[in-house]
Amino acid sequence: MASVWFVCTGQKYREEVLSATRALHPSALIIDEPCPSAIRQRLLRQTPHHASVVVGPEVTGPTAVNVAAALVRDGYADEVVLVGIKPSGSLKSRAVRAGIARVYSLEDLKISAGEAVTAQQAKELPTQAVTDFPSELVVDLDEPAIEKPVQQKPSKEPVPTMPASVRKQGCAPIVVVASGRGGVGKSTLACASALHAANWGLRVALVDLDLGSGNLFSMFGVQQGTDLARFIKQTTLDDLLAAGTKVAENITLWGPCSKPELAETVAPLVNNLLISLSNTYDLVLVDTSTFWTDCVGLAAQICDRLLLVSDDRYGAVGAMSRCAALAVRLGVARTRIMRVSSRSDVSSKNEHHLYRADIGLEAARLLRVADGGVEISELLSTGHADNLMQLEGAFMRTTKICLAKVLSELGRLPQNEDAQKASTANFIQKSKGFFARMREAG
């Protein structure tokens, strides 16, 4: 815990934030500094850098979240805490993406401060004196034998001290593929997208967060992926990044876990892993499990685009809308959510279930992926994903268009002729009539 805390907030909330900070950190030096630029200069001059910052509402100049993000980016503060009046889910999501440690509402900060004061007062309560016994009851005045305390040897096992990673400027986009039910084609879409991106010359980091039963590695014909559970106690990310499994040209895979029971223990790694991959590769694609675990929720919060996949089976749209509502509650901005209709009839516009508006899907862009048929399933189930690029059917065409439109919206479309054409292509392709097919055959 830092011994020095700077407090930067507007005059209106100055006393409230200062008193709460003093209550939470009674032994620390609290410094009131209302000017954000002055705090940055003071942190820069400190040697060593052992100070933290609380950024409150109505700071002078930029918005509070921008001030906090700038302090995190500078890297001179031990911890940056953001306090808002009533921070929205979108604001919390922005804070997570910027690397801000904690986000409090002003009310929550006061409650935490009150609990800290109560705990401190409990420690200071006087202890009750032991009752004196009559001298006639004392029959044994020999001193009790004192056992020599056993000195325990310090543990040689290293304590995990993995620092929080921060996304660099110009880092790769993180695209998460999720759904509300199984069997809709999430893994197939992630696999095909990785192949298209690699074909365009991008270095792709593929992460399988279906940690209990993911099978992306088998689609590429690899015996097993990188077991993320092995790195739970890892002190640095270097070994984890180096342990990725190369499954194809320009494609490296992380995940799942070799033992399903260890899946939830990987959650502390997810944030740093995805950020580090984003800083190292050109594109990060994340496949997820049907059930939204902690790992899936963390990935959704930090991603640049969340693709929610559904098909036309009964109840599919309702499941997708529930996922979208959950994503919004987790702080994912509605503008980062995109809908993907899997196994879509790309020769028809009349799929009315695709245009239903639900919570979280009001601003979602619609993407469509054609049914790949038996051929796609057989290639993936036998570990021949590389052979997908040799196919020219509707499935590969529409998955290419999906990826190109996502990257184009993010401003990260590669300068590749094939990618540029796909970004402007139309999903709907009318089926050819009988005489047109006859002319082709002739």
GROMACS .gro file of C-alpha atoms in nm:
model
  442
    1MET     CA    1   0.000   0.000   0.000
    2ALA     CA    2   0.134   0.344  -0.094
    3SER     CA    3   0.251   0.574   0.186
    4VAL     CA    4   0.157   0.886  -0.014
    5TRP     CA    5  -0.182   0.954  -0.175
    6PHE     CA    6  -0.255   1.252  -0.400
    7VAL     CA    7  -0.619   1.363  -0.422
    8CYS     CA    8  -0.729   1.547  -0.735
    9THR     CA    9  -1.093   1.656  -0.741
   10GLY     CA   10  -1.321   1.953  -0.788
   11GLN     CA   11  -1.387   2.204  -0.511
   12LYS     CA   12  -1.748   2.086  -0.465
   13TYR     CA   13  -1.650   1.732  -0.362
   14ARG     CA   14  -1.306   1.811  -0.216
   15GLU     CA   15  -1.388   1.758   0.153
   16GLU     CA   16  -1.585   1.437   0.093
   17VAL     CA   17  -1.313   1.272  -0.116
   18LEU     CA   18  -1.034   1.388   0.117
   19SER     CA   19  -1.205   1.263   0.434
   20ALA     CA   20  -1.288   0.927   0.273
   21THR     CA   21  -0.929   0.884   0.154
   22ARG     CA   22  -0.795   0.966   0.502
   23ALA     CA   23  -1.031   0.708   0.654
   24LEU     CA   24  -0.926   0.439   0.407
   25HIS     CA   25  -0.554   0.511   0.448
   26PRO     CA   26  -0.505   0.647   0.802
   27SER     CA   27  -0.129   0.592   0.807
   28ALA     CA   28  -0.061   0.749   0.467
   29LEU     CA   29   0.029   1.108   0.383
   30ILE     CA   30  -0.270   1.265   0.200
   31ILE     CA   31  -0.182   1.552  -0.036
   32ASP     CA   32  -0.455   1.772  -0.184
   33GLU     CA   33  -0.356   1.874  -0.537
   34PRO     CA   34  -0.646   2.001  -0.754
   35CYS     CA   35  -0.434   2.049  -1.068
   36PRO     CA   36  -0.391   1.731  -1.280
   37SER     CA   37  -0.079   1.856  -1.460
   38ALA     CA   38   0.085   1.944  -1.126
   39ILE     CA   39   0.024   1.589  -0.999
   40ARG     CA   40   0.184   1.443  -1.312
   41GLN     CA   41   0.491   1.663  -1.262
   42ARG     CA   42   0.519   1.577  -0.892
   43LEU     CA   43   0.492   1.204  -0.964
   44LEU     CA   44   0.759   1.237  -1.231
   45ARG     CA   45   1.000   1.406  -0.990
   46GLN     CA   46   0.950   1.148  -0.713
   47THR     CA   47   1.230   0.894  -0.672
   48PRO     CA   48   1.145   0.618  -0.611
   49HIS     CA   49   0.790   0.632  -0.741
   50HIS     CA   50   0.582   0.522  -0.440
   51ALA     CA   51   0.264   0.728  -0.453
   52SER     CA   52  -0.096   0.667  -0.558
   53VAL     CA   53  -0.367   0.899  -0.687
   54VAL     CA   54  -0.741   0.938  -0.628
   55VAL     CA   55  -0.912   1.126  -0.913
   56GLY     CA   56  -1.250   1.263  -0.806
   57PRO     CA   57  -1.538   1.425  -0.994
   58GLU     CA   58  -1.529   1.769  -1.157
   59VAL     CA   59  -1.151   1.798  -1.193
   60THR     CA   60  -1.025   2.104  -1.374
   61GLY     CA   61  -0.945   2.063  -1.743
   62PRO     CA   62  -1.003   1.718  -1.896
   63THR     CA   63  -1.263   1.472  -1.771
   64ALA     CA   64  -1.180   1.264  -1.464
   65VAL     CA   65  -1.150   0.938  -1.659
   66ASN     CA   66  -0.909   1.099  -1.907
   67VAL     CA   67  -0.697   1.235  -1.621
   68ALA     CA   68  -0.686   0.891  -1.458
   69ALA     CA   69  -0.602   0.723  -1.790
   70ALA     CA   70  -0.316   0.970  -1.847
   71LEU     CA   71  -0.174   0.896  -1.501
   72VAL     CA   72  -0.188   0.522  -1.572
   73ARG     CA   73  -0.020   0.572  -1.908
   74ASP     CA   74   0.259   0.776  -1.746
   75GLY     CA   75   0.336   0.476  -1.523
   76TYR     CA   76   0.463   0.677  -1.224
   77ALA     CA   77   0.175   0.602  -0.983
   78ASP     CA   78   0.148   0.280  -0.783
   79GLU     CA   79  -0.230   0.286  -0.815
   80VAL     CA   80  -0.488   0.513  -0.975
   81VAL     CA   81  -0.842   0.517  -0.832
   82LEU     CA   82  -1.129   0.688  -1.014
   83VAL     CA   83  -1.425   0.828  -0.816
   84GLY     CA   84  -1.744   0.934  -0.994
   85ILE     CA   85  -2.079   1.059  -0.870
   86LYS     CA   86  -2.267   0.767  -1.032
   87PRO     CA   87  -2.026   0.598  -1.277
   88SER     CA   88  -2.206   0.422  -1.562
   89GLY     CA   89  -2.121   0.078  -1.694
   90SER     CA   90  -1.969   0.235  -2.004
   91LEU     CA   91  -1.742   0.454  -1.788
   92LYS     CA   92  -1.631   0.150  -1.586
   93SER     CA   93  -1.556  -0.035  -1.908
   94ARG     CA   94  -1.344   0.257  -2.033
   95ALA     CA   95  -1.160   0.260  -1.701
   96VAL     CA   96  -1.082  -0.113  -1.724
   97ARG     CA   97  -0.953  -0.070  -2.078
   98ALA     CA   98  -0.732   0.218  -1.964
   99GLY     CA   99  -0.581   0.012  -1.681
  100ILE     CA  100  -0.739   0.208  -1.394
  101ALA     CA  101  -0.722  -0.007  -1.081
  102ARG     CA  102  -1.057   0.071  -0.916
  103VAL     CA  103  -1.370   0.273  -0.991
  104TYR     CA  104  -1.592   0.392  -0.703
  105SER     CA  105  -1.912   0.588  -0.689
  106LEU     CA  106  -1.895   0.868  -0.434
  107GLU     CA  107  -2.147   0.684  -0.218
  108ASP     CA  108  -1.950   0.357  -0.231
  109LEU     CA  109  -1.633   0.543  -0.134
  110LYS     CA  110  -1.805   0.685   0.174
  111ILE     CA  111  -1.937   0.340   0.270
  112SER     CA  112  -1.590   0.186   0.235
  113ALA     CA  113  -1.443   0.467   0.441
  114GLY     CA  114  -1.706   0.415   0.713
  115GLU     CA  115  -1.629   0.042   0.729
  116ALA     CA  116  -1.257   0.118   0.758
  117VAL     CA  117  -1.318   0.360   1.046
  118THR     CA  118  -1.535   0.103   1.227
  119ALA     CA  119  -1.264  -0.161   1.193
  120GLN     CA  120  -1.001   0.083   1.325
  121GLN     CA  121  -1.217   0.172   1.623
  122ALA     CA  122  -1.266  -0.198   1.703
  123LYS     CA  123  -0.889  -0.243   1.718
  124GLU     CA  124  -0.858   0.046   1.966
  125LEU     CA  125  -1.120  -0.088   2.214
  126PRO     CA  126  -0.971  -0.146   2.565
  127THR     CA  127  -0.927  -0.509   2.663
  128GLN     CA  128  -1.108  -0.631   2.972
  129ALA     CA  129  -0.884  -0.693   3.276
  130VAL     CA  130  -0.856  -1.049   3.411
  131THR     CA  131  -1.044  -1.098   3.742
  132ASP     CA  132  -0.816  -1.132   4.047
  133PHE     CA  133  -0.852  -1.465   4.225
  134PRO     CA  134  -0.825  -1.501   4.609
  135SER     CA  135  -0.477  -1.595   4.726
  136GLU     CA  136  -0.602  -1.914   4.893
  137LEU     CA  137  -0.698  -2.057   4.554
  138VAL     CA  138  -0.345  -2.024   4.425
  139VAL     CA  139  -0.177  -2.358   4.495
  140ASP     CA  140   0.081  -2.386   4.218
  141LEU     CA  141   0.333  -2.105   4.192
  142ASP     CA  142   0.580  -2.286   3.970
  143GLU     CA  143   0.650  -2.112   3.644
  144PRO     CA  144   0.505  -2.298   3.351
  145ALA     CA  145   0.745  -2.448   3.107
  146ILE     CA  146   0.793  -2.225   2.807
  147GLU     CA  147   0.826  -2.400   2.477
  148LYS     CA  148   1.093  -2.264   2.253
  149PRO     CA  149   0.926  -2.113   1.948
  150VAL     CA  150   0.992  -2.301   1.629
  151GLN     CA  151   1.136  -2.076   1.363
  152GLN     CA  152   0.980  -2.157   1.031
  153LYS     CA  153   1.196  -2.134   0.725
  154PRO     CA  154   1.078  -1.878   0.473
  155SER     CA  155   0.894  -2.032   0.182
  156LYS     CA  156   1.104  -2.061  -0.132
  157GLU     CA  157   0.795  -2.053  -0.350
  158PRO     CA  158   0.778  -1.718  -0.533
  159VAL     CA  159   0.478  -1.498  -0.462
  160PRO     CA  160   0.300  -1.398  -0.785
  161THR     CA  161   0.365  -1.029  -0.847
  162MET     CA  162   0.247  -0.992  -1.204
  163PRO     CA  163   0.217  -0.619  -1.283
  164ALA     CA  164  -0.095  -0.488  -1.451
  165SER     CA  165  -0.053  -0.455  -1.828
  166VAL     CA  166  -0.158  -0.143  -2.017
  167ARG     CA  167  -0.257  -0.135  -2.384
  168LYS     CA  168  -0.015   0.065  -2.594
  169GLN     CA  169  -0.116   0.323  -2.849
  170GLY     CA  170  -0.182   0.158  -3.185
  171CYS     CA  171  -0.217  -0.189  -3.031
  172ALA     CA  172  -0.404  -0.469  -3.209
  173PRO     CA  173  -0.783  -0.493  -3.178
  174ILE     CA  174  -0.934  -0.761  -2.953
  175VAL     CA  175  -1.238  -0.934  -3.106
  176VAL     CA  176  -1.442  -1.168  -2.883
  177VAL     CA  177  -1.683  -1.425  -3.031
  178ALA     CA  178  -1.962  -1.524  -2.789
  179SER     CA  179  -2.317  -1.659  -2.783
  180GLY     CA  180  -2.599  -1.758  -2.553
  181ARG     CA  181  -2.620  -2.122  -2.653
  182GLY     CA  182  -2.398  -2.394  -2.793
  183GLY     CA  183  -2.371  -2.527  -3.145
  184VAL     CA  184  -2.419  -2.195  -3.324
  185GLY     CA  185  -2.075  -2.188  -3.489
  186LYS     CA  186  -1.863  -1.967  -3.261
  187SER     CA  187  -1.550  -2.178  -3.288
  188THR     CA  188  -1.596  -2.229  -3.661
  189LEU     CA  189  -1.627  -1.852  -3.714
  190ALA     CA  190  -1.320  -1.784  -3.497
  191CYS     CA  191  -1.119  -2.046  -3.685
  192ALA     CA  192  -1.219  -1.917  -4.030
  193SER     CA  193  -1.156  -1.553  -3.928
  194ALA     CA  194  -0.807  -1.642  -3.805
  195LEU     CA  195  -0.729  -1.811  -4.139
  196HIS     CA  196  -0.851  -1.510  -4.340
  197ALA     CA  197  -0.651  -1.265  -4.127
  198ALA     CA  198  -0.337  -1.479  -4.154
  199ASN     CA  199  -0.387  -1.497  -4.531
  200TRP     CA  200  -0.391  -1.116  -4.538
  201GLY     CA  201  -0.053  -1.111  -4.364
  202LEU     CA  202  -0.168  -1.035  -4.009
  203ARG     CA  203  -0.006  -1.205  -3.710
  204VAL     CA  204  -0.302  -1.357  -3.527
  205ALA     CA  205  -0.324  -1.448  -3.157
  206LEU     CA  206  -0.607  -1.700  -3.114
  207VAL     CA  207  -0.728  -1.749  -2.755
  208ASP     CA  208  -0.961  -2.035  -2.660
  209LEU     CA  209  -1.148  -1.928  -2.345
  210ASP     CA  210  -1.374  -2.231  -2.359
  211LEU     CA  211  -1.129  -2.347  -2.095
  212GLY     CA  212  -1.310  -2.662  -1.988
  213SER     CA  213  -1.394  -2.818  -2.324
  214GLY     CA  214  -1.251  -2.600  -2.602
  215ASN     CA  215  -1.132  -2.775  -2.917
  216LEU     CA  216  -0.981  -2.507  -3.141
  217PHE     CA  217  -0.647  -2.690  -3.135
  218SER     CA  218  -0.804  -3.005  -3.281
  219MET     CA  219  -0.945  -2.810  -3.576
  220PHE     CA  220  -0.587  -2.733  -3.681
  221GLY     CA  221  -0.474  -3.092  -3.628
  222VAL     CA  222  -0.270  -3.013  -3.315
  223GLN     CA  223  -0.261  -3.265  -3.031
  224GLN     CA  224  -0.315  -3.002  -2.759
  225GLY     CA  225  -0.307  -2.627  -2.706
  226THR     CA  226  -0.126  -2.417  -2.448
  227ASP     CA  227  -0.252  -2.517  -2.103
  228LEU     CA  228  -0.321  -2.181  -1.936
  229ALA     CA  229  -0.358  -2.340  -1.592
  230ARG     CA  230   0.018  -2.405  -1.588
  231PHE     CA  231   0.081  -2.032  -1.561
  232ILE     CA  232  -0.145  -1.947  -1.267
  233LYS     CA  233   0.156  -1.877  -1.041
  234GLN     CA  234   0.373  -1.727  -1.313
  235THR     CA  235   0.542  -1.403  -1.204
  236THR     CA  236   0.589  -1.262  -1.556
  237LEU     CA  237   0.406  -1.285  -1.885
  238ASP     CA  238   0.716  -1.358  -2.093
  239ASP     CA  239   0.697  -1.734  -2.050
  240LEU     CA  240   0.322  -1.734  -2.110
  241LEU     CA  241   0.359  -1.541  -2.436
  242ALA     CA  242   0.643  -1.765  -2.549
  243ALA     CA  243   0.439  -2.079  -2.475
  244GLY     CA  244   0.179  -2.015  -2.745
  245THR     CA  245   0.115  -2.308  -2.980
  246LYS     CA  246   0.173  -2.230  -3.347
  247VAL     CA  247  -0.116  -2.400  -3.527
  248ALA     CA  248  -0.075  -2.247  -3.874
  249GLU     CA  249   0.123  -1.985  -4.061
  250ASN     CA  250   0.083  -1.652  -3.873
  251ILE     CA  251  -0.158  -1.811  -3.619
  252THR     CA  252  -0.062  -1.884  -3.256
  253LEU     CA  253  -0.304  -2.041  -3.007
  254TRP     CA  254  -0.342  -2.008  -2.628
  255GLY     CA  255  -0.579  -2.230  -2.429
  256PRO     CA  256  -0.772  -2.419  -2.318
  257CYS     CA  257  -0.694  -2.597  -1.988
  258SER     CA  258  -0.591  -2.962  -1.987
  259LYS     CA  259  -0.799  -3.018  -1.670
  260PRO     CA  260  -1.151  -2.868  -1.677
  261GLU     CA  261  -1.160  -2.832  -1.298
  262LEU     CA  262  -0.883  -2.568  -1.320
  263ALA     CA  263  -1.070  -2.348  -1.567
  264GLU     CA  264  -1.188  -2.083  -1.321
  265THR     CA  265  -0.841  -2.045  -1.168
  266VAL     CA  266  -0.723  -1.886  -1.493
  267ALA     CA  267  -0.940  -1.574  -1.449
  268PRO     CA  268  -0.660  -1.360  -1.292
  269LEU     CA  269  -0.448  -1.416  -1.604
  270VAL     CA  270  -0.703  -1.320  -1.868
  271ASN     CA  271  -0.680  -0.941  -1.851
  272ASN     CA  272  -0.299  -0.926  -1.868
  273LEU     CA  273  -0.281  -1.202  -2.129
  274LEU     CA  274  -0.518  -1.031  -2.373
  275ILE     CA  275  -0.356  -0.690  -2.326
  276SER     CA  276  -0.006  -0.833  -2.379
  277LEU     CA  277  -0.118  -1.019  -2.692
  278SER     CA  278  -0.278  -0.698  -2.818
  279ASN     CA  279   0.054  -0.518  -2.770
  280THR     CA  280   0.247  -0.795  -2.950
  281TYR     CA  281   0.029  -0.925  -3.237
  282ASP     CA  282  -0.174  -0.767  -3.519
  283LEU     CA  283  -0.510  -0.919  -3.424
  284VAL     CA  284  -0.644  -1.099  -3.115
  285LEU     CA  285  -0.938  -1.336  -3.170
  286VAL     CA  286  -1.107  -1.487  -2.863
  287ASP     CA  287  -1.336  -1.789  -2.873
  288THR     CA  288  -1.554  -1.836  -2.565
  289SER     CA  289  -1.764  -2.094  -2.385
  290THR     CA  290  -2.142  -2.118  -2.401
  291PHE     CA  291  -2.170  -2.022  -2.034
  292TRP     CA  292  -2.041  -1.677  -1.942
  293THR     CA  293  -1.769  -1.746  -1.686
  294ASP     CA  294  -1.551  -1.484  -1.516
  295CYS     CA  295  -1.296  -1.525  -1.795
  296VAL     CA  296  -1.557  -1.458  -2.065
  297GLY     CA  297  -1.687  -1.154  -1.877
  298LEU     CA  298  -1.336  -1.008  -1.844
  299ALA     CA  299  -1.270  -1.063  -2.214
  300ALA     CA  300  -1.599  -0.894  -2.306
  301GLN     CA  301  -1.516  -0.591  -2.091
  302ILE     CA  302  -1.177  -0.536  -2.250
  303CYS     CA  303  -1.257  -0.620  -2.613
  304ASP     CA  304  -1.292  -0.374  -2.901
  305ARG     CA  305  -1.575  -0.568  -3.065
  306LEU     CA  306  -1.807  -0.832  -2.917
  307LEU     CA  307  -1.960  -1.060  -3.181
  308LEU     CA  308  -2.277  -1.230  -3.055
  309VAL     CA  309  -2.352  -1.534  -3.270
  310SER     CA  310  -2.694  -1.697  -3.312
  311ASP     CA  311  -2.871  -1.916  -3.564
  312ASP     CA  312  -3.236  -1.953  -3.668
  313ARG     CA  313  -3.330  -2.229  -3.423
  314TYR     CA  314  -3.617  -2.180  -3.182
  315GLY     CA  315  -3.517  -1.957  -2.889
  316ALA     CA  316  -3.185  -1.851  -3.042
  317VAL     CA  317  -3.270  -1.482  -3.065
  318GLY     CA  318  -3.390  -1.473  -2.705
  319ALA     CA  319  -3.066  -1.633  -2.586
  320MET     CA  320  -2.863  -1.378  -2.781
  321SER     CA  321  -3.063  -1.086  -2.641
  322ARG     CA  322  -3.002  -1.210  -2.285
  323CYS     CA  323  -2.629  -1.221  -2.360
  324ALA     CA  324  -2.642  -0.868  -2.497
  325ALA     CA  325  -2.820  -0.744  -2.184
  326LEU     CA  326  -2.558  -0.916  -1.967
  327ALA     CA  327  -2.278  -0.755  -2.169
  328VAL     CA  328  -2.432  -0.411  -2.116
  329ARG     CA  329  -2.457  -0.474  -1.741
  330LEU     CA  330  -2.088  -0.567  -1.745
  331GLY     CA  331  -2.011  -0.226  -1.893
  332VAL     CA  332  -1.973  -0.315  -2.261
  333ALA     CA  333  -2.076  -0.017  -2.473
  334ARG     CA  334  -2.366  -0.090  -2.709
  335THR     CA  335  -2.164   0.043  -3.001
  336ARG     CA  336  -1.906  -0.235  -2.947
  337ILE     CA  337  -2.163  -0.515  -2.987
  338MET     CA  338  -2.220  -0.676  -3.329
  339ARG     CA  339  -2.470  -0.948  -3.422
  340VAL     CA  340  -2.375  -1.246  -3.635
  341SER     CA  341  -2.645  -1.461  -3.794
  342SER     CA  342  -2.489  -1.804  -3.838
  343ARG     CA  343  -2.607  -2.053  -4.101
  344SER     CA  344  -2.791  -1.768  -4.266
  345ASP     CA  345  -2.966  -1.791  -4.602
  346VAL     CA  346  -2.756  -1.532  -4.785
  347SER     CA  347  -2.976  -1.554  -5.095
  348SER     CA  348  -3.273  -1.401  -4.909
  349LYS     CA  349  -3.341  -1.075  -4.727
  350ASN     CA  350  -3.653  -1.205  -4.554
  351GLU     CA  351  -3.511  -1.327  -4.225
  352HIS     CA  352  -3.724  -1.113  -3.998
  353HIS     CA  353  -3.590  -1.261  -3.673
  354LEU     CA  354  -3.256  -1.091  -3.745
  355TYR     CA  355  -3.398  -0.741  -3.709
  356ARG     CA  356  -3.558  -0.778  -3.368
  357ALA     CA  357  -3.437  -0.506  -3.128
  358ASP     CA  358  -3.353  -0.611  -2.774
  359ILE     CA  359  -3.164  -0.464  -2.480
  360GLY     CA  360  -2.804  -0.417  -2.584
  361LEU     CA  361  -2.876  -0.477  -2.953
  362GLU     CA  362  -3.027  -0.139  -3.039
  363ALA     CA  363  -2.715  -0.016  -3.217
  364ALA     CA  364  -2.567  -0.354  -3.309
  365ARG     CA  365  -2.455  -0.398  -3.667
  366LEU     CA  366  -2.576  -0.716  -3.838
  367LEU     CA  367  -2.333  -0.960  -3.999
  368ARG     CA  368  -2.429  -1.284  -4.174
  369VAL     CA  369  -2.248  -1.614  -4.220
  370ALA     CA  370  -2.370  -1.878  -4.464
  371ASP     CA  371  -2.415  -2.243  -4.376
  372GLY     CA  372  -2.093  -2.431  -4.449
  373GLY     CA  373  -2.259  -2.767  -4.483
  374VAL     CA  374  -2.108  -3.109  -4.425
  375GLU     CA  375  -1.782  -3.025  -4.602
  376ILE     CA  376  -1.679  -2.761  -4.348
  377SER     CA  377  -1.770  -2.983  -4.053
  378GLU     CA  378  -1.570  -3.276  -4.190
  379LEU     CA  379  -1.258  -3.067  -4.253
  380LEU     CA  380  -1.262  -2.917  -3.902
  381SER     CA  381  -1.346  -3.241  -3.723
  382THR     CA  382  -1.052  -3.414  -3.892
  383GLY     CA  383  -0.805  -3.133  -3.815
  384HIS     CA  384  -0.773  -2.992  -4.168
  385ALA     CA  385  -0.865  -2.628  -4.103
  386ASP     CA  386  -0.585  -2.515  -4.338
  387ASN     CA  387  -0.778  -2.665  -4.630
  388LEU     CA  388  -1.064  -2.420  -4.574
  389MET     CA  389  -0.874  -2.153  -4.768
  390GLN     CA  390  -0.894  -2.370  -5.080
  391LEU     CA  391  -1.276  -2.357  -5.075
  392GLU     CA  392  -1.472  -2.091  -5.261
  393GLY     CA  393  -1.821  -2.146  -5.122
  394ALA     CA  394  -2.060  -1.906  -4.952
  395PHE     CA  395  -1.927  -1.988  -4.604
  396MET     CA  396  -1.571  -1.873  -4.672
  397ARG     CA  397  -1.695  -1.570  -4.867
  398THR     CA  398  -1.925  -1.450  -4.587
  399THR     CA  399  -1.675  -1.513  -4.305
  400LYS     CA  400  -1.420  -1.310  -4.500
  401ILE     CA  401  -1.672  -1.027  -4.539
  402CYS     CA  402  -1.751  -1.041  -4.165
  403LEU     CA  403  -1.389  -1.005  -4.062
  404ALA     CA  404  -1.322  -0.731  -4.318
  405LYS     CA  405  -1.620  -0.525  -4.201
  406VAL     CA  406  -1.519  -0.562  -3.834
  407LEU     CA  407  -1.161  -0.451  -3.903
  408SER     CA  408  -1.281  -0.171  -4.130
  409GLU     CA  409  -1.509  -0.038  -3.856
  410LEU     CA  410  -1.212  -0.043  -3.616
  411GLY     CA  411  -0.990   0.134  -3.869
  412ARG     CA  412  -0.750  -0.163  -3.880
  413LEU     CA  413  -0.823  -0.311  -4.224
  414PRO     CA  414  -0.492  -0.423  -4.380
  415GLN     CA  415  -0.373  -0.278  -4.709
  416ASN     CA  416  -0.454  -0.597  -4.891
  417GLU     CA  417  -0.655  -0.608  -5.214
  418ASP     CA  418  -0.859  -0.909  -5.105
  419ALA     CA  419  -0.940  -0.747  -4.768
  420GLN     CA  420  -1.033  -0.415  -4.929
  421LYS     CA  421  -1.276  -0.584  -5.169
  422ALA     CA  422  -1.433  -0.790  -4.890
  423SER     CA  423  -1.497  -0.479  -4.678
  424THR     CA  424  -1.730  -0.336  -4.945
  425ALA     CA  425  -1.890  -0.664  -5.055
  426ASN     CA  426  -2.254  -0.754  -4.988
  427PHE     CA  427  -2.356  -1.054  -4.781
  428ILE     CA  428  -2.663  -1.124  -4.994
  429GLN     CA  429  -2.589  -1.308  -5.315
  430LYS     CA  430  -2.881  -1.410  -5.532
  431SER     CA  431  -2.887  -1.770  -5.640
  432LYS     CA  432  -2.837  -1.823  -6.010
  433GLY     CA  433  -3.131  -1.935  -6.219
  434PHE     CA  434  -3.158  -2.253  -6.418
  435PHE     CA  435  -3.049  -2.102  -6.753
  436ALA     CA  436  -2.753  -1.922  -6.593
  437ARG     CA  437  -2.631  -2.252  -6.453
  438MET     CA  438  -2.682  -2.412  -6.793
  439ARG     CA  439  -2.463  -2.144  -6.956
  440GLU     CA  440  -2.189  -2.207  -6.696
  441ALA     CA  441  -2.209  -2.580  -6.758
  442GLY     CA  442  -2.188  -2.525  -7.131
   0.00000   0.00000   0.00000
